[in-house]
């Protein structure tokens, strides 16, 4: 079973933990986790480097296939 990540752009409306796609420049992107606070912004990245995000609570954890 595949799990899809529903990326969003802009600024999150709630404080919490997010999976983020960040731009390092020159077309290089990476995926990291980061904490967003509505008053202070991202913990590790600035708003310009975060290009998309998904709330971690919406990502399904890995489930082994029973044999």
PDB file of N, CA, C and O in Angstrom:
ATOM      1  N   UNK A   1       0.838  -1.178   0.000  1.00  0.00           N
ATOM      2  CA  UNK A   1       0.000   0.000   0.000  1.00  0.00           C
ATOM      3  C   UNK A   1       0.883   1.241   0.000  1.00  0.00           C
ATOM      4  O   UNK A   1       1.791   1.379   0.808  1.00  0.00           O
ATOM      5  N   UNK A   2       0.627   2.135  -0.900  1.00  0.00           N
ATOM      6  CA  UNK A   2       1.418   3.358  -1.002  1.00  0.00           C
ATOM      7  C   UNK A   2       0.785   4.470  -0.171  1.00  0.00           C
ATOM      8  O   UNK A   2      -0.434   4.542  -0.022  1.00  0.00           O
ATOM      9  N   UNK A   3       1.617   5.305   0.355  1.00  0.00           N
ATOM     10  CA  UNK A   3       1.154   6.467   1.109  1.00  0.00           C
ATOM     11  C   UNK A   3       1.541   7.714   0.330  1.00  0.00           C
ATOM     12  O   UNK A   3       2.676   7.824  -0.135  1.00  0.00           O
ATOM     13  N   UNK A   4       0.618   8.623   0.161  1.00  0.00           N
ATOM     14  CA  UNK A   4       0.894   9.861  -0.563  1.00  0.00           C
ATOM     15  C   UNK A   4       1.059  11.015   0.407  1.00  0.00           C
ATOM     16  O   UNK A   4       0.374  11.086   1.413  1.00  0.00           O
ATOM     17  N   UNK A   5       1.977  11.884   0.075  1.00  0.00           N
ATOM     18  CA  UNK A   5       2.179  13.096   0.872  1.00  0.00           C
ATOM     19  C   UNK A   5       1.497  14.230   0.134  1.00  0.00           C
ATOM     20  O   UNK A   5       1.751  14.462  -1.042  1.00  0.00           O
ATOM     21  N   UNK A   6       0.623  14.925   0.820  1.00  0.00           N
ATOM     22  CA  UNK A   6      -0.120  16.035   0.224  1.00  0.00           C
ATOM     23  C   UNK A   6       0.577  17.340   0.599  1.00  0.00           C
ATOM     24  O   UNK A   6       0.303  17.940   1.636  1.00  0.00           O
ATOM     25  N   UNK A   7       1.527  17.740  -0.258  1.00  0.00           N
ATOM     26  CA  UNK A   7       2.315  18.942  -0.018  1.00  0.00           C
ATOM     27  C   UNK A   7       1.448  20.180  -0.109  1.00  0.00           C
ATOM     28  O   UNK A   7       0.531  20.246  -0.902  1.00  0.00           O
ATOM     29  N   UNK A   8       1.776  21.165   0.712  1.00  0.00           N
ATOM     30  CA  UNK A   8       1.115  22.462   0.683  1.00  0.00           C
ATOM     31  C   UNK A   8       2.188  23.540   0.573  1.00  0.00           C
ATOM     32  O   UNK A   8       3.331  23.330   0.953  1.00  0.00           O
ATOM     33  N   UNK A   9       1.803  24.689   0.067  1.00  0.00           N
ATOM     34  CA  UNK A   9       2.737  25.813  -0.040  1.00  0.00           C
ATOM     35  C   UNK A   9       2.192  26.976   0.774  1.00  0.00           C
ATOM     36  O   UNK A   9       1.066  26.944   1.242  1.00  0.00           O
ATOM     37  N   UNK A  10       3.006  27.985   0.937  1.00  0.00           N
ATOM     38  CA  UNK A  10       2.609  29.118   1.757  1.00  0.00           C
ATOM     39  C   UNK A  10       3.089  28.906   3.182  1.00  0.00           C
ATOM     40  O   UNK A  10       4.084  28.238   3.424  1.00  0.00           O
ATOM     41  N   UNK A  11       2.359  29.457   4.125  1.00  0.00           N
ATOM     42  CA  UNK A  11       2.742  29.393   5.530  1.00  0.00           C
ATOM     43  C   UNK A  11       1.725  28.571   6.314  1.00  0.00           C
ATOM     44  O   UNK A  11       0.521  28.791   6.177  1.00  0.00           O
ATOM     45  N   UNK A  12       2.172  27.618   7.154  1.00  0.00           N
ATOM     46  CA  UNK A  12       1.231  26.865   7.985  1.00  0.00           C
ATOM     47  C   UNK A  12       0.458  27.799   8.923  1.00  0.00           C
ATOM     48  O   UNK A  12       0.975  28.827   9.353  1.00  0.00           O
ATOM     49  N   UNK A  13      -0.764  27.422   9.231  1.00  0.00           N
ATOM     50  CA  UNK A  13      -1.593  28.225  10.128  1.00  0.00           C
ATOM     51  C   UNK A  13      -1.434  27.815  11.589  1.00  0.00           C
ATOM     52  O   UNK A  13      -1.872  28.537  12.479  1.00  0.00           O
ATOM     53  N   UNK A  14      -0.816  26.649  11.824  1.00  0.00           N
ATOM     54  CA  UNK A  14      -0.684  26.137  13.187  1.00  0.00           C
ATOM     55  C   UNK A  14       0.772  25.825  13.521  1.00  0.00           C
ATOM     56  O   UNK A  14       1.552  25.424  12.662  1.00  0.00           O
ATOM     57  N   UNK A  15       1.107  25.956  14.789  1.00  0.00           N
ATOM     58  CA  UNK A  15       2.399  25.542  15.303  1.00  0.00           C
ATOM     59  C   UNK A  15       2.458  24.026  15.303  1.00  0.00           C
ATOM     60  O   UNK A  15       1.480  23.371  15.638  1.00  0.00           O
ATOM     61  N   UNK A  16       3.583  23.448  14.893  1.00  0.00           N
ATOM     62  CA  UNK A  16       3.707  21.996  14.922  1.00  0.00           C
ATOM     63  C   UNK A  16       4.898  21.489  14.151  1.00  0.00           C
ATOM     64  O   UNK A  16       5.713  22.261  13.641  1.00  0.00           O
ATOM     65  N   UNK A  17       4.999  20.157  14.049  1.00  0.00           N
ATOM     66  CA  UNK A  17       6.091  19.495  13.327  1.00  0.00           C
ATOM     67  C   UNK A  17       5.653  19.217  11.900  1.00  0.00           C
ATOM     68  O   UNK A  17       4.551  18.721  11.667  1.00  0.00           O
ATOM     69  N   UNK A  18       6.545  19.496  10.948  1.00  0.00           N
ATOM     70  CA  UNK A  18       6.228  19.368   9.532  1.00  0.00           C
ATOM     71  C   UNK A  18       7.356  18.675   8.785  1.00  0.00           C
ATOM     72  O   UNK A  18       8.519  18.782   9.159  1.00  0.00           O
ATOM     73  N   UNK A  19       6.989  17.978   7.729  1.00  0.00           N
ATOM     74  CA  UNK A  19       7.946  17.501   6.749  1.00  0.00           C
ATOM     75  C   UNK A  19       8.041  18.607   5.717  1.00  0.00           C
ATOM     76  O   UNK A  19       7.010  19.078   5.224  1.00  0.00           O
ATOM     77  N   UNK A  20       9.247  19.079   5.422  1.00  0.00           N
ATOM     78  CA  UNK A  20       9.395  20.212   4.513  1.00  0.00           C
ATOM     79  C   UNK A  20      10.306  19.869   3.342  1.00  0.00           C
ATOM     80  O   UNK A  20      11.254  19.094   3.477  1.00  0.00           O
ATOM     81  N   UNK A  21       9.994  20.420   2.182  1.00  0.00           N
ATOM     82  CA  UNK A  21      10.900  20.392   1.042  1.00  0.00           C
ATOM     83  C   UNK A  21      11.577  21.753   1.029  1.00  0.00           C
ATOM     84  O   UNK A  21      10.905  22.782   1.044  1.00  0.00           O
ATOM     85  N   UNK A  22      12.914  21.735   1.041  1.00  0.00           N
ATOM     86  CA  UNK A  22      13.666  22.983   1.082  1.00  0.00           C
ATOM     87  C   UNK A  22      14.511  23.125  -0.175  1.00  0.00           C
ATOM     88  O   UNK A  22      14.927  22.144  -0.777  1.00  0.00           O
ATOM     89  N   UNK A  23      14.745  24.365  -0.562  1.00  0.00           N
ATOM     90  CA  UNK A  23      15.596  24.673  -1.700  1.00  0.00           C
ATOM     91  C   UNK A  23      16.949  25.123  -1.183  1.00  0.00           C
ATOM     92  O   UNK A  23      17.040  26.030  -0.350  1.00  0.00           O
ATOM     93  N   UNK A  24      17.988  24.461  -1.661  1.00  0.00           N
ATOM     94  CA  UNK A  24      19.352  24.838  -1.295  1.00  0.00           C
ATOM     95  C   UNK A  24      19.973  25.743  -2.352  1.00  0.00           C
ATOM     96  O   UNK A  24      21.120  26.117  -2.256  1.00  0.00           O
ATOM     97  N   UNK A  25      19.216  26.056  -3.393  1.00  0.00           N
ATOM     98  CA  UNK A  25      19.713  26.886  -4.482  1.00  0.00           C
ATOM     99  C   UNK A  25      20.189  26.039  -5.650  1.00  0.00           C
ATOM    100  O   UNK A  25      20.412  24.837  -5.519  1.00  0.00           O
ATOM    101  N   UNK A  26      20.303  26.669  -6.823  1.00  0.00           N
ATOM    102  CA  UNK A  26      20.771  25.995  -8.036  1.00  0.00           C
ATOM    103  C   UNK A  26      19.949  24.758  -8.392  1.00  0.00           C
ATOM    104  O   UNK A  26      20.476  23.779  -8.911  1.00  0.00           O
ATOM    105  N   UNK A  27      18.650  24.766  -8.071  1.00  0.00           N
ATOM    106  CA  UNK A  27      17.780  23.647  -8.413  1.00  0.00           C
ATOM    107  C   UNK A  27      17.967  22.417  -7.555  1.00  0.00           C
ATOM    108  O   UNK A  27      17.505  21.340  -7.910  1.00  0.00           O
ATOM    109  N   UNK A  28      18.633  22.537  -6.425  1.00  0.00           N
ATOM    110  CA  UNK A  28      18.848  21.399  -5.526  1.00  0.00           C
ATOM    111  C   UNK A  28      17.824  21.475  -4.389  1.00  0.00           C
ATOM    112  O   UNK A  28      17.707  22.495  -3.713  1.00  0.00           O
ATOM    113  N   UNK A  29      17.076  20.385  -4.224  1.00  0.00           N
ATOM    114  CA  UNK A  29      16.037  20.333  -3.195  1.00  0.00           C
ATOM    115  C   UNK A  29      16.285  19.154  -2.267  1.00  0.00           C
ATOM    116  O   UNK A  29      16.880  18.158  -2.656  1.00  0.00           O
ATOM    117  N   UNK A  30      15.803  19.268  -1.048  1.00  0.00           N
ATOM    118  CA  UNK A  30      15.908  18.180  -0.078  1.00  0.00           C
ATOM    119  C   UNK A  30      14.662  18.138   0.780  1.00  0.00           C
ATOM    120  O   UNK A  30      13.884  19.093   0.823  1.00  0.00           O
ATOM    121  N   UNK A  31      14.478  17.037   1.449  1.00  0.00           N
ATOM    122  CA  UNK A  31      13.331  16.877   2.338  1.00  0.00           C
ATOM    123  C   UNK A  31      13.850  16.664   3.750  1.00  0.00           C
ATOM    124  O   UNK A  31      14.711  15.824   3.973  1.00  0.00           O
ATOM    125  N   UNK A  32      13.333  17.439   4.676  1.00  0.00           N
ATOM    126  CA  UNK A  32      13.750  17.392   6.076  1.00  0.00           C
ATOM    127  C   UNK A  32      12.504  17.525   6.952  1.00  0.00           C
ATOM    128  O   UNK A  32      11.429  17.828   6.471  1.00  0.00           O
ATOM    129  N   UNK A  33      12.670  17.339   8.251  1.00  0.00           N
ATOM    130  CA  UNK A  33      11.586  17.677   9.171  1.00  0.00           C
ATOM    131  C   UNK A  33      11.984  18.963   9.886  1.00  0.00           C
ATOM    132  O   UNK A  33      13.163  19.242  10.074  1.00  0.00           O
ATOM    133  N   UNK A  34      11.004  19.741  10.245  1.00  0.00           N
ATOM    134  CA  UNK A  34      11.268  21.000  10.937  1.00  0.00           C
ATOM    135  C   UNK A  34      10.057  21.355  11.786  1.00  0.00           C
ATOM    136  O   UNK A  34       8.958  20.838  11.579  1.00  0.00           O
ATOM    137  N   UNK A  35      10.274  22.224  12.751  1.00  0.00           N
ATOM    138  CA  UNK A  35       9.216  22.689  13.634  1.00  0.00           C
ATOM    139  C   UNK A  35       8.856  24.115  13.229  1.00  0.00           C
ATOM    140  O   UNK A  35       9.734  24.944  12.994  1.00  0.00           O
ATOM    141  N   UNK A  36       7.568  24.385  13.114  1.00  0.00           N
ATOM    142  CA  UNK A  36       7.105  25.724  12.758  1.00  0.00           C
ATOM    143  C   UNK A  36       6.327  26.310  13.922  1.00  0.00           C
ATOM    144  O   UNK A  36       5.457  25.654  14.500  1.00  0.00           O
ATOM    145  N   UNK A  37       6.652  27.539  14.284  1.00  0.00           N
ATOM    146  CA  UNK A  37       5.919  28.259  15.317  1.00  0.00           C
ATOM    147  C   UNK A  37       5.293  29.486  14.674  1.00  0.00           C
ATOM    148  O   UNK A  37       5.972  30.224  13.955  1.00  0.00           O
ATOM    149  N   UNK A  38       4.017  29.699  14.918  1.00  0.00           N
ATOM    150  CA  UNK A  38       3.307  30.788  14.244  1.00  0.00           C
ATOM    151  C   UNK A  38       3.902  32.168  14.523  1.00  0.00           C
ATOM    152  O   UNK A  38       3.746  33.076  13.723  1.00  0.00           O
ATOM    153  N   UNK A  39       4.606  32.334  15.628  1.00  0.00           N
ATOM    154  CA  UNK A  39       5.207  33.641  15.931  1.00  0.00           C
ATOM    155  C   UNK A  39       6.653  33.765  15.453  1.00  0.00           C
ATOM    156  O   UNK A  39       7.090  34.835  15.056  1.00  0.00           O
ATOM    157  N   UNK A  40       7.402  32.651  15.500  1.00  0.00           N
ATOM    158  CA  UNK A  40       8.837  32.706  15.192  1.00  0.00           C
ATOM    159  C   UNK A  40       9.222  32.102  13.853  1.00  0.00           C
ATOM    160  O   UNK A  40      10.354  32.248  13.415  1.00  0.00           O
ATOM    161  N   UNK A  41       8.327  31.379  13.207  1.00  0.00           N
ATOM    162  CA  UNK A  41       8.632  30.750  11.928  1.00  0.00           C
ATOM    163  C   UNK A  41       9.291  29.397  12.101  1.00  0.00           C
ATOM    164  O   UNK A  41       9.151  28.740  13.128  1.00  0.00           O
ATOM    165  N   UNK A  42      10.057  28.989  11.096  1.00  0.00           N
ATOM    166  CA  UNK A  42      10.712  27.685  11.084  1.00  0.00           C
ATOM    167  C   UNK A  42      11.911  27.684  12.026  1.00  0.00           C
ATOM    168  O   UNK A  42      12.605  28.684  12.165  1.00  0.00           O
ATOM    169  N   UNK A  43      12.198  26.544  12.636  1.00  0.00           N
ATOM    170  CA  UNK A  43      13.327  26.425  13.554  1.00  0.00           C
ATOM    171  C   UNK A  43      14.656  26.468  12.808  1.00  0.00           C
ATOM    172  O   UNK A  43      15.567  27.185  13.193  1.00  0.00           O
ATOM    173  N   UNK A  44      14.780  25.680  11.721  1.00  0.00           N
ATOM    174  CA  UNK A  44      16.070  25.548  11.037  1.00  0.00           C
ATOM    175  C   UNK A  44      16.145  26.291   9.705  1.00  0.00           C
ATOM    176  O   UNK A  44      17.216  26.578   9.225  1.00  0.00           O
ATOM    177  N   UNK A  45      15.028  26.551   9.085  1.00  0.00           N
ATOM    178  CA  UNK A  45      15.020  27.140   7.751  1.00  0.00           C
ATOM    179  C   UNK A  45      14.301  28.480   7.766  1.00  0.00           C
ATOM    180  O   UNK A  45      13.506  28.762   8.657  1.00  0.00           O
ATOM    181  N   UNK A  46      14.566  29.308   6.751  1.00  0.00           N
ATOM    182  CA  UNK A  46      13.812  30.546   6.644  1.00  0.00           C
ATOM    183  C   UNK A  46      12.674  30.335   5.653  1.00  0.00           C
ATOM    184  O   UNK A  46      12.636  29.357   4.912  1.00  0.00           O
ATOM    185  N   UNK A  47      11.721  31.242   5.647  1.00  0.00           N
ATOM    186  CA  UNK A  47      10.542  31.096   4.791  1.00  0.00           C
ATOM    187  C   UNK A  47      10.906  31.024   3.316  1.00  0.00           C
ATOM    188  O   UNK A  47      10.196  30.426   2.531  1.00  0.00           O
ATOM    189  N   UNK A  48      12.035  31.594   2.923  1.00  0.00           N
ATOM    190  CA  UNK A  48      12.437  31.568   1.525  1.00  0.00           C
ATOM    191  C   UNK A  48      12.968  30.215   1.070  1.00  0.00           C
ATOM    192  O   UNK A  48      12.879  29.870  -0.102  1.00  0.00           O
ATOM    193  N   UNK A  49      13.526  29.432   1.981  1.00  0.00           N
ATOM    194  CA  UNK A  49      14.070  28.137   1.585  1.00  0.00           C
ATOM    195  C   UNK A  49      13.037  27.011   1.659  1.00  0.00           C
ATOM    196  O   UNK A  49      13.200  25.981   1.027  1.00  0.00           O
ATOM    197  N   UNK A  50      11.962  27.183   2.438  1.00  0.00           N
ATOM    198  CA  UNK A  50      10.902  26.170   2.511  1.00  0.00           C
ATOM    199  C   UNK A  50       9.957  26.389   1.333  1.00  0.00           C
ATOM    200  O   UNK A  50       9.311  27.425   1.223  1.00  0.00           O
ATOM    201  N   UNK A  51       9.909  25.411   0.434  1.00  0.00           N
ATOM    202  CA  UNK A  51       9.068  25.557  -0.755  1.00  0.00           C
ATOM    203  C   UNK A  51       7.744  24.808  -0.624  1.00  0.00           C
ATOM    204  O   UNK A  51       6.778  25.123  -1.317  1.00  0.00           O
ATOM    205  N   UNK A  52       7.675  23.802   0.264  1.00  0.00           N
ATOM    206  CA  UNK A  52       6.436  23.066   0.494  1.00  0.00           C
ATOM    207  C   UNK A  52       6.530  22.358   1.842  1.00  0.00           C
ATOM    208  O   UNK A  52       7.626  22.106   2.340  1.00  0.00           O
ATOM    209  N   UNK A  53       5.370  22.038   2.410  1.00  0.00           N
ATOM    210  CA  UNK A  53       5.346  21.392   3.716  1.00  0.00           C
ATOM    211  C   UNK A  53       4.114  20.493   3.845  1.00  0.00           C
ATOM    212  O   UNK A  53       3.149  20.630   3.113  1.00  0.00           O
ATOM    213  N   UNK A  54       4.212  19.544   4.781  1.00  0.00           N
ATOM    214  CA  UNK A  54       3.101  18.653   5.108  1.00  0.00           C
ATOM    215  C   UNK A  54       3.145  18.409   6.609  1.00  0.00           C
ATOM    216  O   UNK A  54       4.207  18.095   7.158  1.00  0.00           O
ATOM    217  N   UNK A  55       2.020  18.528   7.276  1.00  0.00           N
ATOM    218  CA  UNK A  55       1.931  18.265   8.708  1.00  0.00           C
ATOM    219  C   UNK A  55       2.249  16.789   8.943  1.00  0.00           C
ATOM    220  O   UNK A  55       1.671  15.906   8.302  1.00  0.00           O
ATOM    221  N   UNK A  56       3.176  16.498   9.849  1.00  0.00           N
ATOM    222  CA  UNK A  56       3.594  15.115  10.096  1.00  0.00           C
ATOM    223  C   UNK A  56       2.450  14.224  10.563  1.00  0.00           C
ATOM    224  O   UNK A  56       2.470  13.020  10.329  1.00  0.00           O
ATOM    225  N   UNK A  57       1.434  14.796  11.193  1.00  0.00           N
ATOM    226  CA  UNK A  57       0.348  13.949  11.693  1.00  0.00           C
ATOM    227  C   UNK A  57      -0.475  13.330  10.558  1.00  0.00           C
ATOM    228  O   UNK A  57      -1.207  12.382  10.776  1.00  0.00           O
ATOM    229  N   UNK A  58      -0.324  13.834   9.331  1.00  0.00           N
ATOM    230  CA  UNK A  58      -1.068  13.284   8.203  1.00  0.00           C
ATOM    231  C   UNK A  58      -0.282  12.239   7.410  1.00  0.00           C
ATOM    232  O   UNK A  58      -0.775  11.704   6.434  1.00  0.00           O
ATOM    233  N   UNK A  59       0.948  11.950   7.833  1.00  0.00           N
ATOM    234  CA  UNK A  59       1.752  10.959   7.132  1.00  0.00           C
ATOM    235  C   UNK A  59       1.604   9.625   7.860  1.00  0.00           C
ATOM    236  O   UNK A  59       1.867   9.523   9.058  1.00  0.00           O
ATOM    237  N   UNK A  60       1.183   8.604   7.123  1.00  0.00           N
ATOM    238  CA  UNK A  60       0.991   7.291   7.716  1.00  0.00           C
ATOM    239  C   UNK A  60       2.338   6.635   7.990  1.00  0.00           C
ATOM    240  O   UNK A  60       3.235   6.680   7.149  1.00  0.00           O
ATOM    241  N   UNK A  61       2.490   6.000   9.149  1.00  0.00           N
ATOM    242  CA  UNK A  61       3.743   5.314   9.443  1.00  0.00           C
ATOM    243  C   UNK A  61       3.879   4.044   8.611  1.00  0.00           C
ATOM    244  O   UNK A  61       2.892   3.512   8.098  1.00  0.00           O
ATOM    245  N   UNK A  62       5.091   3.558   8.501  1.00  0.00           N
ATOM    246  CA  UNK A  62       5.362   2.310   7.795  1.00  0.00           C
ATOM    247  C   UNK A  62       4.673   1.161   8.496  1.00  0.00           C
ATOM    248  O   UNK A  62       4.723   1.051   9.727  1.00  0.00           O
ATOM    249  N   UNK A  63       4.045   0.279   7.734  1.00  0.00           N
ATOM    250  CA  UNK A  63       3.407  -0.919   8.289  1.00  0.00           C
ATOM    251  C   UNK A  63       3.936  -2.121   7.524  1.00  0.00           C
ATOM    252  O   UNK A  63       3.726  -2.230   6.317  1.00  0.00           O
ATOM    253  N   UNK A  64       4.641  -3.027   8.215  1.00  0.00           N
ATOM    254  CA  UNK A  64       5.177  -4.207   7.539  1.00  0.00           C
ATOM    255  C   UNK A  64       4.042  -5.057   6.961  1.00  0.00           C
ATOM    256  O   UNK A  64       2.950  -5.125   7.530  1.00  0.00           O
ATOM    257  N   UNK A  65       4.325  -5.723   5.874  1.00  0.00           N
ATOM    258  CA  UNK A  65       3.355  -6.620   5.257  1.00  0.00           C
ATOM    259  C   UNK A  65       3.415  -7.948   5.991  1.00  0.00           C
ATOM    260  O   UNK A  65       4.490  -8.530   6.154  1.00  0.00           O
ATOM    261  N   UNK A  66       2.267  -8.416   6.442  1.00  0.00           N
ATOM    262  CA  UNK A  66       2.225  -9.690   7.146  1.00  0.00           C
ATOM    263  C   UNK A  66       2.300 -10.824   6.140  1.00  0.00           C
ATOM    264  O   UNK A  66       1.667 -10.780   5.092  1.00  0.00           O
ATOM    265  N   UNK A  67       3.079 -11.845   6.460  1.00  0.00           N
ATOM    266  CA  UNK A  67       3.229 -12.977   5.537  1.00  0.00           C
ATOM    267  C   UNK A  67       2.541 -14.203   6.063  1.00  0.00           C
ATOM    268  O   UNK A  67       2.371 -14.455   7.167  1.00  0.00           O
TER     269      UNK A  67
END
